[in-house]
Coordinates of C-alpha atoms in Angstrom, one line a residue:
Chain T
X1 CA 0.0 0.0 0.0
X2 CA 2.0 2.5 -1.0
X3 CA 1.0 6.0 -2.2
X4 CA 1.9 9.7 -2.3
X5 CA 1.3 11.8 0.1
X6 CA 0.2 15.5 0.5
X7 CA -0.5 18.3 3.0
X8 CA -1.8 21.1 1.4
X9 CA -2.9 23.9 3.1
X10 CA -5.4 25.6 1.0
X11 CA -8.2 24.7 -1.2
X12 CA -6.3 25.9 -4.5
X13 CA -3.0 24.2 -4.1
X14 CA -5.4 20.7 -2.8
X15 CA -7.6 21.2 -6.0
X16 CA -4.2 21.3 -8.0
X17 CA -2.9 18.4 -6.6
X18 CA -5.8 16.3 -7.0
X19 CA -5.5 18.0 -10.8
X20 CA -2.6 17.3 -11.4
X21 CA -3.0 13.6 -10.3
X22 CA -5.1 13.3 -13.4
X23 CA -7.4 11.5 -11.6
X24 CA -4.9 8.6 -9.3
X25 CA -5.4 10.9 -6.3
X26 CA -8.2 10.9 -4.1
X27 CA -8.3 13.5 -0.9
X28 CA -7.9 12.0 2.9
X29 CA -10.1 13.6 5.5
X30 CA -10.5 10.8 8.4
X31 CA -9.3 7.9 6.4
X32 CA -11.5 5.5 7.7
X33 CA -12.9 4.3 4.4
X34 CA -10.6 4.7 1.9
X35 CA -7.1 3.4 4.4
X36 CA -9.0 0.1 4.7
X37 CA -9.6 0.4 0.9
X38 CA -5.9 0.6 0.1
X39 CA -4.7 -2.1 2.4
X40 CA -7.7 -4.5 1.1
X41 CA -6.3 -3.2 -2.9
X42 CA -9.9 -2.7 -3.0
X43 CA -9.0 0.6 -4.5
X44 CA -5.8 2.0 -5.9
X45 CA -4.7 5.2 -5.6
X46 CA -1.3 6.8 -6.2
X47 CA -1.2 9.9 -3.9
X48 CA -3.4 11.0 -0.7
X49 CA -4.3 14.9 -0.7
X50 CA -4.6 15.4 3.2
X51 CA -7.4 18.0 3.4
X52 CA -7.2 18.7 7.2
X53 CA -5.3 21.1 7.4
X54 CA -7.0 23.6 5.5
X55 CA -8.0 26.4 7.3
X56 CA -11.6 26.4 8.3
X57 CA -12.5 22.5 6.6
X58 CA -12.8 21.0 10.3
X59 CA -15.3 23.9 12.0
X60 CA -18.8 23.3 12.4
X61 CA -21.0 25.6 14.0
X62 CA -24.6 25.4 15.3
X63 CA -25.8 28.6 16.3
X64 CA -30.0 29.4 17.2
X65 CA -31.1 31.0 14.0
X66 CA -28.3 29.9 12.2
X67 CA -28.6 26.4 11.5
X68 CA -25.9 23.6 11.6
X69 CA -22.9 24.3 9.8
X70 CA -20.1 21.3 9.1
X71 CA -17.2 21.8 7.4
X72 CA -16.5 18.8 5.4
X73 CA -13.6 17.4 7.6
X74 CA -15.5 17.5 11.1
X75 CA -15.1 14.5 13.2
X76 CA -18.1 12.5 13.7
X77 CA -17.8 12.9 17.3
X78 CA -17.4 16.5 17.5
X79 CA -21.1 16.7 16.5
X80 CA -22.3 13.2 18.5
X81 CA -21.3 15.0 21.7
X82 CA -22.8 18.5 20.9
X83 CA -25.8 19.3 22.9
X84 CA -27.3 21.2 20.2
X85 CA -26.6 18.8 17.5
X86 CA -28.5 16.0 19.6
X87 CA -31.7 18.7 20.6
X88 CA -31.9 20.1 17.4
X89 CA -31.0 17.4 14.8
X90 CA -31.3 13.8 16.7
X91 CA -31.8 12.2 13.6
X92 CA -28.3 12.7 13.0
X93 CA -27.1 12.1 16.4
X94 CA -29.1 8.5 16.1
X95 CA -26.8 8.0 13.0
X96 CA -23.4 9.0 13.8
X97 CA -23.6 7.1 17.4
X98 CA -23.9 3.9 15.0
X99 CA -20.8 4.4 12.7
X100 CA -17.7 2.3 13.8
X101 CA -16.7 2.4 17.1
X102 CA -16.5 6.0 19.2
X103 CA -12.3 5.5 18.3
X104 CA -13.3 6.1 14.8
X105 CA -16.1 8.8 15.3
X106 CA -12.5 10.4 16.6
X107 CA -11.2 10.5 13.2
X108 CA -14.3 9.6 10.7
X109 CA -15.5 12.6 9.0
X110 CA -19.5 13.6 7.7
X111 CA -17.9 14.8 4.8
X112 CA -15.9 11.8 4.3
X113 CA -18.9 9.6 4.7
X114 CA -21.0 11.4 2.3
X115 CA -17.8 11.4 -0.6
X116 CA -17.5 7.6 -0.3
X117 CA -20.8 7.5 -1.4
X118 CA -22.0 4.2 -0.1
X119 CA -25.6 3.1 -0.5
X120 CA -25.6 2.3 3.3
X121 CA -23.8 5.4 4.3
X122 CA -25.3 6.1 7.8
X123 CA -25.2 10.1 8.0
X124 CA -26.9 10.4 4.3
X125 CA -30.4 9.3 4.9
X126 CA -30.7 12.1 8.2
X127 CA -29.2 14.9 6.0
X128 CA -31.7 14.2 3.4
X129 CA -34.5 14.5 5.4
X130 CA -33.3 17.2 7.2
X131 CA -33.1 19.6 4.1
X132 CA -29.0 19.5 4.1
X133 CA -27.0 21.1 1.5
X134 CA -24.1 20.2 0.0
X135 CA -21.2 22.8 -0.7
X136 CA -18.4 21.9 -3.4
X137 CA -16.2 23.0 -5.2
X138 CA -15.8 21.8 -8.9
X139 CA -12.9 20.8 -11.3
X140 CA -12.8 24.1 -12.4
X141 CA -12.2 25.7 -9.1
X142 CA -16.6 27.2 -8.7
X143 CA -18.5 26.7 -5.9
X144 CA -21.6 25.0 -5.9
X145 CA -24.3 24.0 -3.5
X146 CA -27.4 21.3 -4.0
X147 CA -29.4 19.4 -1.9
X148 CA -27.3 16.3 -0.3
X149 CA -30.3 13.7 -1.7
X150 CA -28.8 14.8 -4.9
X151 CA -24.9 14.6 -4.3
X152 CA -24.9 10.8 -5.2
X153 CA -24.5 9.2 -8.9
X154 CA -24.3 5.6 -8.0
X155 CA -22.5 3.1 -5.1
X156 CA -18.7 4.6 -4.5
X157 CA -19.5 7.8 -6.8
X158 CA -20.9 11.5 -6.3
X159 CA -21.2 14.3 -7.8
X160 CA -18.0 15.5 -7.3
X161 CA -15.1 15.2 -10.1
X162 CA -11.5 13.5 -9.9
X163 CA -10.6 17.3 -8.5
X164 CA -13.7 18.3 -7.1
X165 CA -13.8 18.9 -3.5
X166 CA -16.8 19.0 -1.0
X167 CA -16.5 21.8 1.6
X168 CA -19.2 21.9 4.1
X169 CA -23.2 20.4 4.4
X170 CA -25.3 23.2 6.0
X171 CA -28.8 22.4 7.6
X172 CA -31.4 25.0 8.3
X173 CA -32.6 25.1 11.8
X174 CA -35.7 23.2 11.6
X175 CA -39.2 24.3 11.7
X176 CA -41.3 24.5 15.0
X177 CA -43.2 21.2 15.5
X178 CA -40.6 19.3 13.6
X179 CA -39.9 16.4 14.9
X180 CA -37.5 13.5 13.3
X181 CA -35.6 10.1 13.7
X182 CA -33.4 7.5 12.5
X183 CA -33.1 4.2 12.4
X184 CA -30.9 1.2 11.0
X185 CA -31.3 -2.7 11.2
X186 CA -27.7 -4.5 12.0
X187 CA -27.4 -8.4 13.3
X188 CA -25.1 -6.8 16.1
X189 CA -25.6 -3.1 18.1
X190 CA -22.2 -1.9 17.4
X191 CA -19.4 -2.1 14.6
X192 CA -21.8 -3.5 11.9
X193 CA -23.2 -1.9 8.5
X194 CA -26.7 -1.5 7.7
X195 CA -28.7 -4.0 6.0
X196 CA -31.0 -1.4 6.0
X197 CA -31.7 2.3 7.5
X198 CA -34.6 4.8 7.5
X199 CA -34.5 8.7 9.1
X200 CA -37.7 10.8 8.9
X201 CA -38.6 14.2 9.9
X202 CA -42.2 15.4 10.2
X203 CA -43.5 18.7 10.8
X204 CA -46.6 19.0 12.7
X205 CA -49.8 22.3 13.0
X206 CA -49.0 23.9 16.0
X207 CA -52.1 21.7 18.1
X208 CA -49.8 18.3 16.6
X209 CA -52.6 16.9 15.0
X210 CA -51.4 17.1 10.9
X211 CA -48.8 16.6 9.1
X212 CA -48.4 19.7 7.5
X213 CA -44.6 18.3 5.8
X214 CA -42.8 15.4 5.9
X215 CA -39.2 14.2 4.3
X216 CA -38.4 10.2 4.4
X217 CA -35.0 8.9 3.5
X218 CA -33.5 5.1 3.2
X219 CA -30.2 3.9 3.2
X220 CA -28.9 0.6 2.1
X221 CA -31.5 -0.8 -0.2
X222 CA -30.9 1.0 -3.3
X223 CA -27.1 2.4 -5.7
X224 CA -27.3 5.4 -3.2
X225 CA -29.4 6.6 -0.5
X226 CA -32.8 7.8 -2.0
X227 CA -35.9 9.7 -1.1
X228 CA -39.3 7.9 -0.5
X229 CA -41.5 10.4 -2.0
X230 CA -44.4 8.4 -2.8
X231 CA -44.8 7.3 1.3
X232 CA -44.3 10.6 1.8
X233 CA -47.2 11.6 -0.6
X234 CA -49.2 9.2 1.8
X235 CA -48.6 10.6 4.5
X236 CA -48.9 14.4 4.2
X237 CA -51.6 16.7 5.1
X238 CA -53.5 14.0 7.3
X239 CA -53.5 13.2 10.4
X240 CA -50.7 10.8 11.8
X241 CA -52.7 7.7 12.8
X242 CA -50.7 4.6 12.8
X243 CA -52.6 2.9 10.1
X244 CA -51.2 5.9 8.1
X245 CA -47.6 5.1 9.2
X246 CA -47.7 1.5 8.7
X247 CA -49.5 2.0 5.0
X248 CA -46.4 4.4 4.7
X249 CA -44.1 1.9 5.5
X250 CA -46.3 -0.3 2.8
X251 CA -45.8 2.5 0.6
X252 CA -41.7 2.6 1.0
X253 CA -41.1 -0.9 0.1
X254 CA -42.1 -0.7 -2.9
X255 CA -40.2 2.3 -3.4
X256 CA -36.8 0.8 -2.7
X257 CA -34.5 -1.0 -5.2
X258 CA -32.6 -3.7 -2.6
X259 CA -30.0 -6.2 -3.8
X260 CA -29.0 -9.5 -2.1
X261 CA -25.6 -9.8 -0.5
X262 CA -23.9 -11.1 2.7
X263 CA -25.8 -9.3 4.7
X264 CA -28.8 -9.9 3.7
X265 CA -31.6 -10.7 0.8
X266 CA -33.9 -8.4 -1.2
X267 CA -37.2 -9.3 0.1
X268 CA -35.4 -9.1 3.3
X269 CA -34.3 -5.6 3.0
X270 CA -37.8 -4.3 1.8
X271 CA -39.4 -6.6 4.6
X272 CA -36.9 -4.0 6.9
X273 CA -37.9 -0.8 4.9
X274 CA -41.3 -1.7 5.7
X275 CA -41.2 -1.4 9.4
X276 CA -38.0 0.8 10.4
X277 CA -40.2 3.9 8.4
X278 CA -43.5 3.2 10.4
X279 CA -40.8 3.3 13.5
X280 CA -38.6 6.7 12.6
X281 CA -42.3 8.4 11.6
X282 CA -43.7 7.0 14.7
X283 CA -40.6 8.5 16.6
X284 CA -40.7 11.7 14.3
X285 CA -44.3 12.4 15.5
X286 CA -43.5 12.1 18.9
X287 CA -40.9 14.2 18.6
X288 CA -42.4 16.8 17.2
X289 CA -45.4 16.6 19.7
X290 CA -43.0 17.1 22.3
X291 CA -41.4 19.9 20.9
X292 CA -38.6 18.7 18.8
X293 CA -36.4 17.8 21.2
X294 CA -34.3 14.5 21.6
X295 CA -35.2 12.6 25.0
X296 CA -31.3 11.2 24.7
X297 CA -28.6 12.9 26.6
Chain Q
X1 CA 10.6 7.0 0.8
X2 CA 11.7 7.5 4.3
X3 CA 10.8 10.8 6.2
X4 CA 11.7 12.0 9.6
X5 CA 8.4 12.9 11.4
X6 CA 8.5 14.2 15.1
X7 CA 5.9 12.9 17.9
X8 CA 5.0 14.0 21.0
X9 CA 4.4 10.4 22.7
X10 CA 3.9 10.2 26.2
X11 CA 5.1 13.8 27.2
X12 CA 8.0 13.0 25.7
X13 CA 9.3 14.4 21.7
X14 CA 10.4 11.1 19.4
X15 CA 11.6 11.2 15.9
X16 CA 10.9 8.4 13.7
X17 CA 11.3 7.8 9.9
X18 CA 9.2 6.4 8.2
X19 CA 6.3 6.4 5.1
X20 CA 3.6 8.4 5.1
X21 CA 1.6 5.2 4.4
X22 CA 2.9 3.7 7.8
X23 CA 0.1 3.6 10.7
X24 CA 0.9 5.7 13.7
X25 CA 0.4 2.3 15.3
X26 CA 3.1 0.7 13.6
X27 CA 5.7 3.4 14.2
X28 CA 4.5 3.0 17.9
X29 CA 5.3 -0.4 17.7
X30 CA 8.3 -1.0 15.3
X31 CA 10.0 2.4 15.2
X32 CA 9.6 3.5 18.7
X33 CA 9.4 -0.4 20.5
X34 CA 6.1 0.7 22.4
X35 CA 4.9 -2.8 21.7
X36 CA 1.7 -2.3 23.9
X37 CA -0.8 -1.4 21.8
X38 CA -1.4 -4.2 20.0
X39 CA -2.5 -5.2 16.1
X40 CA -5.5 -7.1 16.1
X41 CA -7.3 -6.4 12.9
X42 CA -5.5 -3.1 11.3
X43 CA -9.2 -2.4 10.0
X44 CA -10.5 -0.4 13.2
X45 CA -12.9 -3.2 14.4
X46 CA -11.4 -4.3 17.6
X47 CA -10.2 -1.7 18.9
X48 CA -6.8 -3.0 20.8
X49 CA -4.9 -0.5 18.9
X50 CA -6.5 2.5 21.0
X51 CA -4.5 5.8 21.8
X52 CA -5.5 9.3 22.8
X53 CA -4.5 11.5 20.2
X54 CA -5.0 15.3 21.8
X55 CA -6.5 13.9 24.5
X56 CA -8.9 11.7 22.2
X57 CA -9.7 7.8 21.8
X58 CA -8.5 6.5 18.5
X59 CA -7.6 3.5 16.6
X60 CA -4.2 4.4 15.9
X61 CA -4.1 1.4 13.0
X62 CA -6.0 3.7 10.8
X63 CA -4.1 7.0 11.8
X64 CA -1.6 7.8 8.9
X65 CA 1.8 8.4 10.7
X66 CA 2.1 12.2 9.4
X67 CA -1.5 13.0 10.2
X68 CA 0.1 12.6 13.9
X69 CA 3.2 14.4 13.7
X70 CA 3.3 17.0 16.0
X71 CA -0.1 16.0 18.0
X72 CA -0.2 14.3 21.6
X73 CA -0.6 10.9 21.7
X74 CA -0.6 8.9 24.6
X75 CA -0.3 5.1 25.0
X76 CA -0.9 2.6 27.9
X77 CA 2.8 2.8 28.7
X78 CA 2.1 6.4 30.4
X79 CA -0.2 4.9 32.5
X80 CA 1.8 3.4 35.1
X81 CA 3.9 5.8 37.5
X82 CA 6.9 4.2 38.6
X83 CA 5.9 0.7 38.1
X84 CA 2.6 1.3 40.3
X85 CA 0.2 0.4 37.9
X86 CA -3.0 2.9 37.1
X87 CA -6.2 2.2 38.8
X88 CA -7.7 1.2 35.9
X89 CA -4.9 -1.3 35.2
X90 CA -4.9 -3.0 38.3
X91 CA -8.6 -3.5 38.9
X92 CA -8.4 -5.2 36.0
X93 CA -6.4 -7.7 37.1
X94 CA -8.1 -7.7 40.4
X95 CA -11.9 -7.8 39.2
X96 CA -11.0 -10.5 36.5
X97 CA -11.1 -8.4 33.2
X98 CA -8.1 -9.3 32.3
X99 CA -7.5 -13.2 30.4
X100 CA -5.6 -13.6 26.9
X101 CA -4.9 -10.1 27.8
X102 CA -4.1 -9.0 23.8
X103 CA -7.5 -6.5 24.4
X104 CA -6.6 -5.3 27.5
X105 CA -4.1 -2.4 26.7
X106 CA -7.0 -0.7 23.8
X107 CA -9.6 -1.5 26.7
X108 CA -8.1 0.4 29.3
X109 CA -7.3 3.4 27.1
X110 CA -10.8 3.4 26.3
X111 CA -11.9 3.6 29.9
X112 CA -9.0 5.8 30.4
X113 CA -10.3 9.0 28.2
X114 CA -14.0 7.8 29.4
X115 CA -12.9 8.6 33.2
X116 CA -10.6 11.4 32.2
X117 CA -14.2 12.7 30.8
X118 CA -16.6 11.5 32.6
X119 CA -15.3 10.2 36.5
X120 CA -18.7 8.9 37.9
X121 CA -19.8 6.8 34.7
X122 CA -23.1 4.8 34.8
X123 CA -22.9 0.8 33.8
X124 CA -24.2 2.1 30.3
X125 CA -22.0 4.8 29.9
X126 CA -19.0 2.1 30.7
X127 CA -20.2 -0.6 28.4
X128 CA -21.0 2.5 25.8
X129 CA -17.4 3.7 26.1
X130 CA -15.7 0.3 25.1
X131 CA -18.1 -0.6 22.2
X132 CA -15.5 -0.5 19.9
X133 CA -13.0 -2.8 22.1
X134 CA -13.7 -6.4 21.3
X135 CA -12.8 -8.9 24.2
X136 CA -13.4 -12.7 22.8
X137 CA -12.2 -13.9 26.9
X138 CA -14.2 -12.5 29.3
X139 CA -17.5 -11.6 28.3
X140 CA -17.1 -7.9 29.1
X141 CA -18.9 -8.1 32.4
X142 CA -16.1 -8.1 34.7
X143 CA -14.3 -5.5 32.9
X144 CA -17.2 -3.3 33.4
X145 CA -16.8 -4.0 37.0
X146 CA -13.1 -3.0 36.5
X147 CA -13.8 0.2 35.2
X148 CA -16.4 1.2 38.0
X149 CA -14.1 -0.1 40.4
X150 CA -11.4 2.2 39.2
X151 CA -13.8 5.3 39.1
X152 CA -14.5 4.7 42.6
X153 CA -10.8 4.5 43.7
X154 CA -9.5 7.1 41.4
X155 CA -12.1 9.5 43.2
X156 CA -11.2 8.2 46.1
X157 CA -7.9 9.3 45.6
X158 CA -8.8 12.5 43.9
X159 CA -10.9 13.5 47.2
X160 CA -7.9 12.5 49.6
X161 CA -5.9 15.1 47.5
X162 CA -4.0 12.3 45.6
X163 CA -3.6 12.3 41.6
X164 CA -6.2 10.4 40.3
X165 CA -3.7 9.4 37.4

């Protein structure tokens, strides 16, 4: 496993490196997925651009009116052990408590997790359904933003190009009676990868009765993480019974594109999809009944 | 090619050359002969590779050896103060925790920057903690004993105006 390796310090001379590389480098933020890649020569590469330590890549802020700001190299952890992250985005929280172990949530970055672009990717399906945008910059040096849901082009690839470079996800601070929720299925509680996940947010009227708007996500059962638009169809502007959330999770299942693999089968997967989205909109409506707020530490 | 890189390890400033491919784990271990933490999988599943880097839990199998040049790390050879083992480490060895013995150094790191955090941990904030340290020996029960054991002394110490580390 042996590579190049590169420190720049600002987003040009990183851009120009990656450039130059003509596509056989590939920027490090934590490491945690493409390292392993390298040593398995599941990937090649022949040079590492180490993005963290640009100026500014690593901050995150969350700031009442403001939103939640990541900079693409942020540590998982930084934001798992942030009171506001957990009160205002739990959804999130629920996801990144799952990835690894919390030695790799020390290193692991959001950004990196959304630029490996796997369908099972933990923190995708919680941005998406929490409205997050996606900042980069493309070969050419602009900057561009788009939703997150549409930052993936298939399992391992993203938008981004061979020097393209994603800079920070922003989330708007959510709406009153919002509430939302994530979810994943794994044989074992910790150090495993999705067979399956779910996250949904829900916004509630102000007397919590209807669903006034509602975003559901999956992970793991289709090439990226994907919307599921038509449960959400079924589900808004009516009230939250949980016929309606289990029809939804009828509804999702058929929305969803699994494969079979070691973990697990196709009919399996859906058979998942099925009931983790009547749980995370079951969870979501509580939530946003009760404010918005996350009853974990 | 070989480059010199410096490290703060243990309080203490080390040079090493070595690729920037290398693991800050194997310079630990080959360049530096702190053979304590130990390589179980190199793939950041089991955890018994654990050092705080600023002050943080990490598997140091997946940390590229320039990505901790100048930072802190610290391994379960600082524990120890002239040969009196840490709190953590002994109760180990006194509650039963310890057996094959290869987890034990990523374990107690673990509940090292848990109680450097957090000195009065719950049973769940314990077993949270060492998720990502794999013991196939003892069944992680009497190593969460350890760990609650060594809170209690450590504050015990701590409150009779001795260092708690």
């Amino acid at each position: 496993m042996r590579f190049d390796y590169f420190e720049p310090d600002s987003l040009d001379e990183a851009a120009d490196l990656l450039r130059e590389g003509g596509g056989t480098r590939k920027p490090l933020a934590g490491g945690t997925d493409i390292v392993i890649q390298l040593r398995r020569r599941a990937a090649r590469c022949e040079g590492l651009v180490n993005l963290k330590r640009i100026p500014g890549l690593a901050d995150w802020s969350c700031a009442r009116g403001d939103g939640l700001h990541i900079g693409a190299c942020t540590p998982m952890r930084d934001l798992e052990t942030a009171a506001a992250v957990a009160g205002g985005y739990p959804s999130l929280c629920e996801a990144i408590r799952v990835v690894g172990s919390l030695q790799l949530r020390n290193i692991a970055s959001v950004g990196g997790n959304l630029c490996n672009a796997s369908p099972s990717a933990d923190t995708a399906p919680p941005l998406m359904v929490l409205d997050a945008m996606a900042s980069y910059r493309t070969d050419d040096g602009a900057e561009q933003s788009l939703p997150v849901e549409d930052f993936f082009a298939g399992p391992g690839t993203s938008v981004l190009g061979s020097a393209g470079l994603l800079l920070s996800v922003d989330l708007p601070e959510p709406a009153p009676h919002t509430g939302d929720a994530f979810e994943r299925f794994t044989p074992r509680s910790a150090m495993d990868i999705a067979i399956a996940s779910a996250a949904a947010s829900v916004t509630l009227d102000a007397e919590g009765q209807r669903v006034e708007a509602v975003r559901i996500a999956l992970g793991a059962v289709a090439p990226t993480p994907i919307r599921a638009v038509r449960a959400e169809e079924r589900v808004v502007e009516k009230e939250p019974t949980p016929d309606l959330l289990e029809q939804a999770g009828a509804v999702a299942m058929e929305e969803c594109s699994p494969i079979d693999d070691i973990r697990g089968t196709a009919a399996y997967r859906k058979e998942l999809v099925r009931i983790l989205v009547r749980r995370v909109l079951r969870r979501a409506v509580e939530r946003a009944r009760d404010g918005g707020r996350t009853e974990t530490p | 090619m070989k480059q010199r890189y410096v490290l703060r390890v243990n309080g203490r400033g080390m040079e090493a050359a070595a690729e920037a491919h290398e693991s800050l784990l194997d310079v630990l271990r080959e360049n530096l002969r702190l053979t304590g933490s130990k390589k179980g999988c190199n793939e950041a599943e089991c955890g018994s590779c654990t050092v705080l880097l600023d002050g943080r839990p990490v598997v140091s199998c997946l940390v590229l050896v320039p990505d901790a040049a100048d930072r802190d790390v610290v391994t379960i050879e600082a524990l120890a103060t002239d040969g009196v083992p840490h709190p953590i480490q002994r109760q180990m060895v006194e509650q039963g925790g310890v057996q094959c013995g290869y987890c034990t150094p990523g374990m107690i790191m673990s509940a090292y920057a848990l109680l450097l955090d957090n000195p009065d941990p719950t049973d769940d904030e314990i077993r949270f903690a060492i998720s990502g340290n794999i013991c196939r020996c003892t069944g992680y029960g009497k190593i969460v004993k350890a760990v609650r054991a060594a809170a209690v002394e450590m504050k015990g110490q701590a409150g009779n105006g001795g260092a708690a580390s």
